[in-house]
Amino acid sequence: MLSAWNNIKLRNAMLQIIYVGGFVAVIATLIVMGRTNLQAQGIISGFDFLWKSTGWDVNFSLIDFSARDPYWLVLVVGILNTLFLGTIGLVLATVIGVIIGMARTTENDLARLLGAIYVEVFRNIPLIVQVFFWYAIVTRFPGPRQAINLADSFFLSSRGLYGPGLNITGLSAFLGIVAFLAGLGVIIWISAAQRFRRMDPARKTRLRWLILLGAFIVSLVIFWIGRIPDTSLVSMPALKGLNFRGGIRISTELSAMAISIAIYGGAYIAEIVRGGFNSVGRGQIEAAKSVGLTKWQVFSRVRFPLALRAMLPILTNQYVWLIKATTMGIAIGFADFFMVVSTAINQSGQTLELLGILMGGFLVINFSLAAILNRINRAIALKGNQLRS
Amino acid sequence: MTKTAEPAITIRSMNKFYGSFHALKNIDLTVQHGERIVICGPSGSGKSTLIRCINHLEAHQSGNITVLGKALDNNILHIDEIRRDVGMVFQHFNLFPHMTVLENCVLAPMLVRKWPRAKAEELAMQYLEKVKIPEQAEKFPGQLSGGQQQRVAIARSLSMQPKVLLFDEPTSALDPEMISEVLDVMVALAKDGMTMLCVTHEMGFARQVADRVIFMDQGEIIEQNPPEEFFGNPQNERTQKFLSQILGH
Amino acid sequence: MAMTGEMGRPGLLATLREKYFSSLGNAALSIICFSILALIVWKFFDWAILSAVFSAANGPEACKATDGACWAVIDARWRLILFGLYPHEEHWRSALACGVVVVMTVLSCLPYFWNGRSISVIWIGGFLAFYFLMKGGILGMPVVDEQSWGGLSLTVFIFVTTVLVGTPLSILLALLRRSELPWISALTGIVIDSVRSLPLLTILFAFAVVLPFLLPDWASGDKLYRAIFGSALFFAAYQAEIIRGGMQGVPTGQEEAAKSLGIRYRHRIQRILLPQAFKNALPATINQFVITFKETSLFIIIGFFEILASGNAAYGTGNWTFAFVEVYAFIAMIYFVFVFSLSRYGAFLERRMDVGDH
């Protein structure tokens, strides 16, 4: 036996078998123990419960949902909510991050100082503290009757934020926005990917405008299809009785989460943007200037493309993190995927199955997002590894 | 170093592959105790791979390697024993940067041979004197020049009192003015009777010290002879071509 | 450019013009930024200091009378925020325990202590000191159970224990991940990547809330320690990748040299690989510590009375419900001090290491 242990090949084989076998054994034991325990509490294992009606409602949903609908639908609602909040949060955070990040790379000291203050303040305070803070603010808005009135179109009240909106289903709004973003993504891909480098620039520009127009039209079509029958397309919020009718309502929970993620994410993205621009070698910029390019051309043709390629891998990580951060919605009652699943576990007792669905769901979200962004990254990355900045 | 009848290293029909690439082809080699062998050849010929197989930094796929009487096979105990008694000096020195020169030298004797610190340090200082840098004992490798670092690396290997020393292009990474200080140390070691296998381009060293010079090309041993014949009368055409390239200018 | 001054250096006016008003766009930017800065500074100064009420002597009514910050709520409720429901007479123990952790952190930052033995002694010793100060039961101190630990001390306890449990786990995971044995490396990779792709909250939730349903009572253990283990697992998954990155920065020649000297696996890892890997991974490790400290705030969601929860209680009860901004500002400041100083130190280390390498 000892001699077998000393034999490299045998030892390696044994170690691997012990490790994998042990791991599988532990997981299996946990599952079996869990099932026995649950059965003792009268809960049957299996995924049949997914077709039973939930008996409870959620406070925010992009699609129609009531307490009579089955469990699998409420899970879908949760996923859609997470993706919805994630998209809004990511887009806002990117906008803020780019502005602040650029401010930190200018030569103007004042702009840099302002940017630095923003980043340091909002990066160093935990996100959940910021969530609670904004939630406290948003829920302390006056009631609908005394709502804060902005230009007679936007109203901030404790029941939510109201603004002019389209009379379309929430789902079609979401899909329309996604379609437009996808169009933008394709445009960025065409602009930056190596594959299109050789394309005639005039043709490239025409192609991009075409896609922009196409994406715009597709979004409008989706909005049109999702129209709620017998209503006009645009509706304005108006105070009727105790509450507002019409327009779109952004729930307090959603607005608090969106604001927090946008501000916190924006601080991190600002740093990533700054890092990206700083990583562009001084030699490149000097060479561009010495060839006679204007300041704008140096920026758009040299600094920005190189910075983008440096930023993208780190941005990917940050986006994935921000999507995961939507789970904090449970603290203030936003019905994201996590909150839906935990409520479901509470109500149905189907612990193991729902836990598996929860983990599986997040693995899928993460994997897809990372895969998409990595694909973009590979498409635009500089070929070869001989460059050293 | 005792000269026994049994060879120090015996390699029979050894083959090594990297995936499908045949790096070493049917190597047969015998090294007696006290022999000094120089191995030369163009890059990619497998010279470094060959000596790295001897202390199992690379694994061979077929054939036999016997070092100091122990077979180099899948037995971990054998590999450990062999590594204890076979030292290696690397092209890039590979000193441990977070330890002083002295600590570099005493680490292995204390951990592997289980010597007390005092004994290990005493011995290490002797070898540091032998390589002519005892005064650097408390410095860190980053504070030394390339030539000094390589001499420390030699002292570090010697501190384990090996019976065979392998050299993998020990002077190739040195600035020209430091090559001779390292070569002097290696010549002194040879004169003391250490069994050495040296992969090197320093033909002057080969002529001065080697018992045998081996020429390798594309994974095979092409020619091996004592230096006078090797340099004076190379048999194989590839050997001639190589020698003309390296000695030409 | 008009040059003034004896030595030919540009005068002050010229410098200002160059820096802030060099072009129309730059001038506009300067004016906007300056106005925003001035506005923020003035408004903040006025709110936080000039018009603020600092003492709780006159109760909440004094605050409602002014527009400024109501720091009186802090004056009235700081004990709750910092110590939670810890018994009043024993607050000194809680404060001392937090002090121990601060000392521990500062010592860890000094290069003098950067070796395995010293760091372990500092952290384990610090943890034990913290634990026995808080728990009591020795030296005549009355016992205070974990249920009563709260506020800043609970936050700090969660952080220290997470790091203490998570670090050895992360080293183990890193070594398994870089193993040459394919099954071990692949399986560990799956585990690490899966844990890293889950939100921390779901892991905490699974350990704290779900696990008792699955395990028999005797195996469940205390909720706090279950949750801390989940937090440690998450920390270990991230830290393992950081350490592995550090290991990849160690030249392969190092291990080869050790092998050629006959040094066996355990000692190669312990004496050659890990010391160099940790040095490479130090800035990223400090960053991970900072993130972990911020993430302790998530424990509020699984029902623990850490500093955010105690802050919510501080303004949520009694007559102070309007003073939420001040309470959150206070909590934010506490986090800020720790997080900002540690990340600045990390940045400083990183710069110093970059310089030292060339």
mmCIF file of N, CA, C and O in Angstrom, chain A residues 12 16 19 23 33-34 37 41 108-111 114 117 120 123-126 128-129 132-133 136-137 140 264 268 324 327 330-331 338 342 351-352 355 358-359 362-363 366, chain C residues 19-20 26 30 33 37 176 181-184 187-188 191 196-199 201-202 205 210 213-216 238 294 297 300-301 308 312 321 324 328 332 335-336 339-340 344:
data_model
loop_
_atom_site.group_PDB
_atom_site.id
_atom_site.type_symbol
_atom_site.label_atom_id
_atom_site.label_comp_id
_atom_site.label_asym_id
_atom_site.label_seq_id
_atom_site.Cartn_x
_atom_site.Cartn_y
_atom_site.Cartn_z
ATOM 1 N N ASN A 12 -1.419 10.234 -7.876
ATOM 2 C CA ASN A 12 -2.233 11.258 -8.529
ATOM 3 C C ASN A 12 -3.648 10.774 -8.781
ATOM 4 O O ASN A 12 -4.618 11.487 -8.549
ATOM 5 N N GLN A 16 -7.096 12.320 -6.964
ATOM 6 C CA GLN A 16 -8.210 12.893 -7.701
ATOM 7 C C GLN A 16 -9.517 12.184 -7.371
ATOM 8 O O GLN A 16 -10.551 12.833 -7.204
ATOM 9 N N TYR A 19 -10.729 13.266 -3.939
ATOM 10 C CA TYR A 19 -11.230 14.632 -3.899
ATOM 11 C C TYR A 19 -12.619 14.720 -4.524
ATOM 12 O O TYR A 19 -13.573 15.197 -3.913
ATOM 13 N N PHE A 23 -16.195 15.126 -2.576
ATOM 14 C CA PHE A 23 -17.067 16.270 -2.843
ATOM 15 C C PHE A 23 -18.472 15.805 -3.177
ATOM 16 O O PHE A 23 -19.458 16.297 -2.612
ATOM 17 N N MET A 33 -30.071 14.389 3.370
ATOM 18 C CA MET A 33 -30.473 14.844 4.713
ATOM 19 C C MET A 33 -31.556 15.891 4.620
ATOM 20 O O MET A 33 -32.530 15.893 5.382
ATOM 21 N N GLY A 34 -31.379 16.796 3.640
ATOM 22 C CA GLY A 34 -32.364 17.849 3.490
ATOM 23 C C GLY A 34 -33.735 17.296 3.153
ATOM 24 O O GLY A 34 -34.745 17.688 3.730
ATOM 25 N N ASN A 37 -35.370 15.645 6.123
ATOM 26 C CA ASN A 37 -35.842 16.637 7.077
ATOM 27 C C ASN A 37 -37.100 17.335 6.603
ATOM 28 O O ASN A 37 -38.035 17.580 7.364
ATOM 29 N N GLN A 41 -41.255 17.336 7.795
ATOM 30 C CA GLN A 41 -42.114 18.491 8.024
ATOM 31 C C GLN A 41 -43.290 18.512 7.065
ATOM 32 O O GLN A 41 -44.027 19.483 6.991
ATOM 33 N N ASN A 108 -8.319 70.213 -16.137
ATOM 34 C CA ASN A 108 -8.885 71.232 -15.270
ATOM 35 C C ASN A 108 -8.927 70.713 -13.830
ATOM 36 O O ASN A 108 -9.629 69.746 -13.536
ATOM 37 N N ASP A 109 -8.186 71.371 -12.950
ATOM 38 C CA ASP A 109 -8.096 70.901 -11.570
ATOM 39 C C ASP A 109 -9.443 70.854 -10.890
ATOM 40 O O ASP A 109 -9.725 69.942 -10.107
ATOM 41 N N LEU A 110 -10.280 71.860 -11.167
ATOM 42 C CA LEU A 110 -11.560 71.944 -10.466
ATOM 43 C C LEU A 110 -12.431 70.749 -10.828
ATOM 44 O O LEU A 110 -13.060 70.138 -9.957
ATOM 45 N N ALA A 111 -12.457 70.440 -12.115
ATOM 46 C CA ALA A 111 -13.270 69.296 -12.539
ATOM 47 C C ALA A 111 -12.746 68.026 -11.898
ATOM 48 O O ALA A 111 -13.514 67.178 -11.437
ATOM 49 N N LEU A 114 -13.786 67.895 -8.228
ATOM 50 C CA LEU A 114 -15.198 67.549 -8.077
ATOM 51 C C LEU A 114 -15.404 66.056 -8.301
ATOM 52 O O LEU A 114 -16.092 65.373 -7.537
ATOM 53 N N ILE A 117 -14.086 63.999 -5.368
ATOM 54 C CA ILE A 117 -14.984 64.045 -4.211
ATOM 55 C C ILE A 117 -16.137 63.072 -4.428
ATOM 56 O O ILE A 117 -16.466 62.279 -3.537
ATOM 57 N N GLU A 120 -14.855 59.361 -4.149
ATOM 58 C CA GLU A 120 -14.473 58.921 -2.797
ATOM 59 C C GLU A 120 -15.673 58.850 -1.872
ATOM 60 O O GLU A 120 -15.780 57.934 -1.049
ATOM 61 N N ARG A 123 -17.983 55.765 -3.167
ATOM 62 C CA ARG A 123 -17.404 54.421 -3.220
ATOM 63 C C ARG A 123 -17.198 53.842 -1.837
ATOM 64 O O ARG A 123 -17.234 52.639 -1.638
ATOM 65 N N ASN A 124 -16.939 54.712 -0.893
ATOM 66 C CA ASN A 124 -16.517 54.220 0.415
ATOM 67 C C ASN A 124 -17.674 53.994 1.381
ATOM 68 O O ASN A 124 -17.456 53.668 2.538
ATOM 69 N N ILE A 125 -18.889 54.205 0.918
ATOM 70 C CA ILE A 125 -20.046 53.924 1.765
ATOM 71 C C ILE A 125 -20.729 52.694 1.177
ATOM 72 O O ILE A 125 -21.001 52.650 -0.016
ATOM 73 N N PRO A 126 -21.008 51.682 2.010
ATOM 74 C CA PRO A 126 -21.604 50.456 1.474
ATOM 75 C C PRO A 126 -22.893 50.742 0.722
ATOM 76 O O PRO A 126 -23.642 51.651 1.083
ATOM 77 N N ILE A 128 -25.656 49.134 0.585
ATOM 78 C CA ILE A 128 -26.912 48.936 1.299
ATOM 79 C C ILE A 128 -27.243 50.142 2.171
ATOM 80 O O ILE A 128 -28.413 50.494 2.336
ATOM 81 N N VAL A 129 -26.215 50.818 2.672
ATOM 82 C CA VAL A 129 -26.470 52.034 3.446
ATOM 83 C C VAL A 129 -27.086 53.087 2.533
ATOM 84 O O VAL A 129 -28.048 53.774 2.902
ATOM 85 N N PHE A 132 -30.776 52.211 1.830
ATOM 86 C CA PHE A 132 -31.660 52.616 2.924
ATOM 87 C C PHE A 132 -31.857 54.111 2.947
ATOM 88 O O PHE A 132 -32.948 54.623 3.186
ATOM 89 N N PHE A 133 -30.763 54.846 2.695
ATOM 90 C CA PHE A 133 -30.841 56.298 2.727
ATOM 91 C C PHE A 133 -31.818 56.813 1.683
ATOM 92 O O PHE A 133 -32.741 57.588 1.981
ATOM 93 N N ALA A 136 -35.333 56.000 2.454
ATOM 94 C CA ALA A 136 -35.906 56.865 3.488
ATOM 95 C C ALA A 136 -36.327 58.199 2.871
ATOM 96 O O ALA A 136 -37.380 58.739 3.197
ATOM 97 N N ILE A 137 -35.490 58.714 1.966
ATOM 98 C CA ILE A 137 -35.825 59.995 1.333
ATOM 99 C C ILE A 137 -37.080 59.853 0.483
ATOM 100 O O ILE A 137 -38.020 60.662 0.567
ATOM 101 N N ARG A 140 -40.346 59.598 2.134
ATOM 102 C CA ARG A 140 -40.764 60.761 2.898
ATOM 103 C C ARG A 140 -41.221 61.906 1.998
ATOM 104 O O ARG A 140 -41.425 63.015 2.461
ATOM 105 N N TYR A 264 -23.789 54.589 -6.947
ATOM 106 C CA TYR A 264 -22.674 53.753 -6.479
ATOM 107 C C TYR A 264 -21.911 53.171 -7.658
ATOM 108 O O TYR A 264 -20.686 53.245 -7.729
ATOM 109 N N TYR A 268 -17.829 53.677 -9.229
ATOM 110 C CA TYR A 268 -16.870 52.640 -9.628
ATOM 111 C C TYR A 268 -16.537 52.723 -11.101
ATOM 112 O O TYR A 268 -15.392 52.587 -11.508
ATOM 113 N N LYS A 324 -25.643 41.544 -9.580
ATOM 114 C CA LYS A 324 -25.789 40.802 -8.333
ATOM 115 C C LYS A 324 -26.277 41.718 -7.220
ATOM 116 O O LYS A 324 -26.965 41.293 -6.301
ATOM 117 N N THR A 327 -29.915 42.231 -5.663
ATOM 118 C CA THR A 327 -30.526 41.422 -4.612
ATOM 119 C C THR A 327 -30.799 42.218 -3.354
ATOM 120 O O THR A 327 -31.627 41.815 -2.531
ATOM 121 N N ILE A 330 -34.330 43.301 -1.618
ATOM 122 C CA ILE A 330 -35.175 42.647 -0.628
ATOM 123 C C ILE A 330 -35.229 43.467 0.659
ATOM 124 O O ILE A 330 -36.204 43.411 1.400
ATOM 125 N N ALA A 331 -34.166 44.251 0.893
ATOM 126 C CA ALA A 331 -34.143 45.014 2.144
ATOM 127 C C ALA A 331 -35.248 46.059 2.177
ATOM 128 O O ALA A 331 -35.740 46.420 3.245
ATOM 129 N N PHE A 338 -34.386 37.422 -6.172
ATOM 130 C CA PHE A 338 -34.045 36.874 -4.876
ATOM 131 C C PHE A 338 -35.227 36.969 -3.909
ATOM 132 O O PHE A 338 -35.562 36.016 -3.201
ATOM 133 N N SER A 342 -37.173 33.883 -2.090
ATOM 134 C CA SER A 342 -37.199 33.684 -0.639
ATOM 135 C C SER A 342 -38.627 33.706 -0.112
ATOM 136 O O SER A 342 -38.978 32.959 0.803
ATOM 137 N N THR A 351 -37.824 24.107 -0.138
ATOM 138 C CA THR A 351 -36.557 24.782 0.063
ATOM 139 C C THR A 351 -35.495 24.375 -0.946
ATOM 140 O O THR A 351 -34.906 25.205 -1.614
ATOM 141 N N LEU A 352 -35.227 23.075 -1.038
ATOM 142 C CA LEU A 352 -34.121 22.617 -1.871
ATOM 143 C C LEU A 352 -34.316 23.013 -3.319
ATOM 144 O O LEU A 352 -33.409 23.520 -3.972
ATOM 145 N N LEU A 355 -33.993 26.780 -3.788
ATOM 146 C CA LEU A 355 -32.604 27.201 -3.625
ATOM 147 C C LEU A 355 -31.814 26.871 -4.881
ATOM 148 O O LEU A 355 -31.018 27.678 -5.374
ATOM 149 N N LEU A 358 -32.755 29.315 -7.515
ATOM 150 C CA LEU A 358 -32.129 30.609 -7.236
ATOM 151 C C LEU A 358 -30.683 30.632 -7.706
ATOM 152 O O LEU A 358 -30.250 31.510 -8.450
ATOM 153 N N MET A 359 -29.926 29.625 -7.280
ATOM 154 C CA MET A 359 -28.518 29.599 -7.639
ATOM 155 C C MET A 359 -28.351 29.393 -9.136
ATOM 156 O O MET A 359 -27.536 30.064 -9.774
ATOM 157 N N PHE A 362 -29.033 32.688 -11.021
ATOM 158 C CA PHE A 362 -27.949 33.664 -11.004
ATOM 159 C C PHE A 362 -26.748 33.196 -11.792
ATOM 160 O O PHE A 362 -26.058 33.992 -12.422
ATOM 161 N N LEU A 363 -26.473 31.891 -11.749
ATOM 162 C CA LEU A 363 -25.372 31.392 -12.566
ATOM 163 C C LEU A 363 -25.642 31.667 -14.036
ATOM 164 O O LEU A 363 -24.753 32.080 -14.776
ATOM 165 N N ASN A 366 -25.301 35.495 -14.762
ATOM 166 C CA ASN A 366 -23.893 35.883 -14.775
ATOM 167 C C ASN A 366 -23.170 35.357 -15.990
ATOM 168 O O ASN A 366 -22.406 36.059 -16.638
ATOM 169 N N LYS C 19 -4.629 77.684 -16.880
ATOM 170 C CA LYS C 19 -5.181 76.444 -16.355
ATOM 171 C C LYS C 19 -6.695 76.390 -16.492
ATOM 172 O O LYS C 19 -7.261 75.339 -16.776
ATOM 173 N N TYR C 20 -7.359 77.508 -16.228
ATOM 174 C CA TYR C 20 -8.809 77.398 -16.120
ATOM 175 C C TYR C 20 -9.563 78.063 -17.241
ATOM 176 O O TYR C 20 -10.744 77.793 -17.437
ATOM 177 N N ASN C 26 -13.137 75.247 -21.697
ATOM 178 C CA ASN C 26 -12.465 75.113 -20.405
ATOM 179 C C ASN C 26 -12.976 76.150 -19.419
ATOM 180 O O ASN C 26 -13.207 75.853 -18.246
ATOM 181 N N SER C 30 -14.713 75.431 -15.930
ATOM 182 C CA SER C 30 -14.174 75.949 -14.669
ATOM 183 C C SER C 30 -15.248 76.665 -13.879
ATOM 184 O O SER C 30 -15.382 76.469 -12.677
ATOM 185 N N CYS C 33 -17.835 74.120 -12.500
ATOM 186 C CA CYS C 33 -17.295 73.305 -11.404
ATOM 187 C C CYS C 33 -17.088 74.141 -10.154
ATOM 188 O O CYS C 33 -17.388 73.700 -9.043
ATOM 189 N N LEU C 37 -18.806 73.430 -6.636
ATOM 190 C CA LEU C 37 -17.987 73.207 -5.447
ATOM 191 C C LEU C 37 -18.347 74.201 -4.351
ATOM 192 O O LEU C 37 -18.549 73.835 -3.191
ATOM 193 N N LEU C 176 -5.418 24.153 -4.514
ATOM 194 C CA LEU C 176 -6.149 23.128 -5.236
ATOM 195 C C LEU C 176 -6.416 23.578 -6.670
ATOM 196 O O LEU C 176 -6.387 22.778 -7.596
ATOM 197 N N LEU C 181 -3.150 18.207 -11.144
ATOM 198 C CA LEU C 181 -4.065 17.093 -11.364
ATOM 199 C C LEU C 181 -5.360 17.649 -11.943
ATOM 200 O O LEU C 181 -6.046 18.435 -11.301
ATOM 201 N N PRO C 182 -5.712 17.255 -13.157
ATOM 202 C CA PRO C 182 -6.808 17.921 -13.872
ATOM 203 C C PRO C 182 -8.146 17.888 -13.163
ATOM 204 O O PRO C 182 -8.863 18.887 -13.145
ATOM 205 N N TRP C 183 -8.524 16.733 -12.552
ATOM 206 C CA TRP C 183 -9.842 16.687 -11.933
ATOM 207 C C TRP C 183 -9.929 17.653 -10.754
ATOM 208 O O TRP C 183 -10.928 18.328 -10.546
ATOM 209 N N ILE C 184 -8.867 17.667 -9.976
ATOM 210 C CA ILE C 184 -8.872 18.546 -8.796
ATOM 211 C C ILE C 184 -8.956 20.002 -9.219
ATOM 212 O O ILE C 184 -9.749 20.784 -8.690
ATOM 213 N N LEU C 187 -12.562 20.746 -10.777
ATOM 214 C CA LEU C 187 -13.651 20.775 -9.807
ATOM 215 C C LEU C 187 -13.541 22.006 -8.910
ATOM 216 O O LEU C 187 -14.522 22.714 -8.649
ATOM 217 N N THR C 188 -12.320 22.287 -8.443
ATOM 218 C CA THR C 188 -12.144 23.475 -7.607
ATOM 219 C C THR C 188 -12.495 24.731 -8.387
ATOM 220 O O THR C 188 -13.101 25.652 -7.851
ATOM 221 N N VAL C 191 -16.197 25.119 -8.384
ATOM 222 C CA VAL C 191 -16.681 25.592 -7.080
ATOM 223 C C VAL C 191 -16.405 27.080 -6.915
ATOM 224 O O VAL C 191 -17.293 27.864 -6.575
ATOM 225 N N ARG C 196 -18.346 32.573 -6.760
ATOM 226 C CA ARG C 196 -18.131 33.974 -7.109
ATOM 227 C C ARG C 196 -19.258 34.557 -7.938
ATOM 228 O O ARG C 196 -19.473 35.763 -7.927
ATOM 229 N N SER C 197 -19.988 33.708 -8.691
ATOM 230 C CA SER C 197 -21.047 34.301 -9.500
ATOM 231 C C SER C 197 -22.338 34.482 -8.730
ATOM 232 O O SER C 197 -23.246 35.146 -9.211
ATOM 233 N N LEU C 198 -22.424 33.918 -7.529
ATOM 234 C CA LEU C 198 -23.634 34.138 -6.756
ATOM 235 C C LEU C 198 -23.536 35.444 -5.984
ATOM 236 O O LEU C 198 -22.464 35.838 -5.565
ATOM 237 N N PRO C 199 -24.665 36.102 -5.776
ATOM 238 C CA PRO C 199 -24.627 37.276 -4.912
ATOM 239 C C PRO C 199 -24.346 36.847 -3.482
ATOM 240 O O PRO C 199 -24.828 35.797 -3.042
ATOM 241 N N LEU C 201 -25.552 37.890 -0.891
ATOM 242 C CA LEU C 201 -26.780 37.802 -0.116
ATOM 243 C C LEU C 201 -27.420 36.423 -0.213
ATOM 244 O O LEU C 201 -27.909 35.880 0.779
ATOM 245 N N THR C 202 -27.388 35.822 -1.404
ATOM 246 C CA THR C 202 -27.993 34.504 -1.531
ATOM 247 C C THR C 202 -27.221 33.466 -0.729
ATOM 248 O O THR C 202 -27.807 32.549 -0.154
ATOM 249 N N PHE C 205 -28.076 34.030 2.861
ATOM 250 C CA PHE C 205 -29.435 33.564 3.048
ATOM 251 C C PHE C 205 -29.466 32.049 3.148
ATOM 252 O O PHE C 205 -30.109 31.482 4.043
ATOM 253 N N VAL C 210 -31.841 29.064 5.364
ATOM 254 C CA VAL C 210 -32.314 27.834 4.751
ATOM 255 C C VAL C 210 -31.732 26.597 5.403
ATOM 256 O O VAL C 210 -32.427 25.594 5.582
ATOM 257 N N PHE C 213 -33.464 24.290 7.984
ATOM 258 C CA PHE C 213 -34.522 23.414 7.527
ATOM 259 C C PHE C 213 -33.979 22.098 7.009
ATOM 260 O O PHE C 213 -34.673 21.087 6.996
ATOM 261 N N LEU C 214 -32.729 22.172 6.522
ATOM 262 C CA LEU C 214 -32.197 20.978 5.886
ATOM 263 C C LEU C 214 -31.434 20.090 6.842
ATOM 264 O O LEU C 214 -31.288 18.904 6.607
ATOM 265 N N LEU C 215 -30.925 20.693 7.886
ATOM 266 C CA LEU C 215 -30.085 19.898 8.778
ATOM 267 C C LEU C 215 -30.840 19.589 10.058
ATOM 268 O O LEU C 215 -31.669 20.372 10.498
ATOM 269 N N PRO C 216 -30.534 18.457 10.645
ATOM 270 C CA PRO C 216 -31.115 18.176 11.975
ATOM 271 C C PRO C 216 -30.590 19.189 12.982
ATOM 272 O O PRO C 216 -29.557 19.818 12.778
ATOM 273 N N TYR C 238 -13.149 34.605 -3.605
ATOM 274 C CA TYR C 238 -12.530 35.764 -4.241
ATOM 275 C C TYR C 238 -11.045 35.831 -3.919
ATOM 276 O O TYR C 238 -10.202 36.078 -4.778
ATOM 277 N N LYS C 294 -17.126 46.401 3.832
ATOM 278 C CA LYS C 294 -18.375 47.013 3.407
ATOM 279 C C LYS C 294 -19.498 45.993 3.355
ATOM 280 O O LYS C 294 -20.653 46.297 3.641
ATOM 281 N N SER C 297 -22.305 44.882 6.015
ATOM 282 C CA SER C 297 -23.584 45.567 6.191
ATOM 283 C C SER C 297 -24.744 44.727 5.669
ATOM 284 O O SER C 297 -25.884 44.957 6.041
ATOM 285 N N ILE C 300 -27.602 42.830 7.866
ATOM 286 C CA ILE C 300 -28.858 43.374 8.362
ATOM 287 C C ILE C 300 -30.035 42.649 7.715
ATOM 288 O O ILE C 300 -31.069 42.441 8.351
ATOM 289 N N ILE C 301 -29.831 42.219 6.479
ATOM 290 C CA ILE C 301 -30.941 41.625 5.747
ATOM 291 C C ILE C 301 -31.294 40.250 6.278
ATOM 292 O O ILE C 301 -32.437 39.818 6.173
ATOM 293 N N LEU C 308 -25.821 49.097 10.765
ATOM 294 C CA LEU C 308 -26.891 49.703 9.969
ATOM 295 C C LEU C 308 -28.245 49.479 10.637
ATOM 296 O O LEU C 308 -29.087 50.381 10.703
ATOM 297 N N ASN C 312 -30.846 52.191 12.062
ATOM 298 C CA ASN C 312 -32.277 52.266 11.747
ATOM 299 C C ASN C 312 -33.108 52.346 13.008
ATOM 300 O O ASN C 312 -34.100 53.082 13.087
ATOM 301 N N THR C 321 -37.660 60.265 14.494
ATOM 302 C CA THR C 321 -37.859 59.676 13.170
ATOM 303 C C THR C 321 -37.495 60.605 12.029
ATOM 304 O O THR C 321 -37.244 60.160 10.928
ATOM 305 N N PHE C 324 -33.235 60.941 10.135
ATOM 306 C CA PHE C 324 -32.584 59.787 9.509
ATOM 307 C C PHE C 324 -31.323 60.199 8.760
ATOM 308 O O PHE C 324 -30.355 59.450 8.707
ATOM 309 N N TYR C 328 -27.752 58.276 9.187
ATOM 310 C CA TYR C 328 -27.064 57.632 8.071
ATOM 311 C C TYR C 328 -25.718 58.290 7.792
ATOM 312 O O TYR C 328 -24.752 57.631 7.441
ATOM 313 N N ALA C 332 -22.326 56.404 7.763
ATOM 314 C CA ALA C 332 -21.507 56.513 6.561
ATOM 315 C C ALA C 332 -20.096 56.979 6.914
ATOM 316 O O ALA C 332 -19.115 56.494 6.366
ATOM 317 N N TYR C 335 -18.013 54.092 8.330
ATOM 318 C CA TYR C 335 -17.527 53.241 7.246
ATOM 319 C C TYR C 335 -16.443 53.958 6.460
ATOM 320 O O TYR C 335 -15.410 53.390 6.129
ATOM 321 N N PHE C 336 -16.704 55.224 6.179
ATOM 322 C CA PHE C 336 -15.796 55.984 5.338
ATOM 323 C C PHE C 336 -14.396 56.011 5.926
ATOM 324 O O PHE C 336 -13.411 55.819 5.215
ATOM 325 N N VAL C 339 -12.816 52.489 5.524
ATOM 326 C CA VAL C 339 -12.648 52.078 4.129
ATOM 327 C C VAL C 339 -11.675 52.984 3.399
ATOM 328 O O VAL C 339 -10.782 52.530 2.686
ATOM 329 N N PHE C 340 -11.828 54.294 3.604
ATOM 330 C CA PHE C 340 -10.980 55.236 2.891
ATOM 331 C C PHE C 340 -9.515 55.066 3.286
ATOM 332 O O PHE C 340 -8.626 55.014 2.433
ATOM 333 N N ARG C 344 -6.606 53.874 0.718
ATOM 334 C CA ARG C 344 -5.482 54.778 0.448
ATOM 335 C C ARG C 344 -4.172 54.056 0.709
ATOM 336 O O ARG C 344 -3.199 54.176 -0.051
#
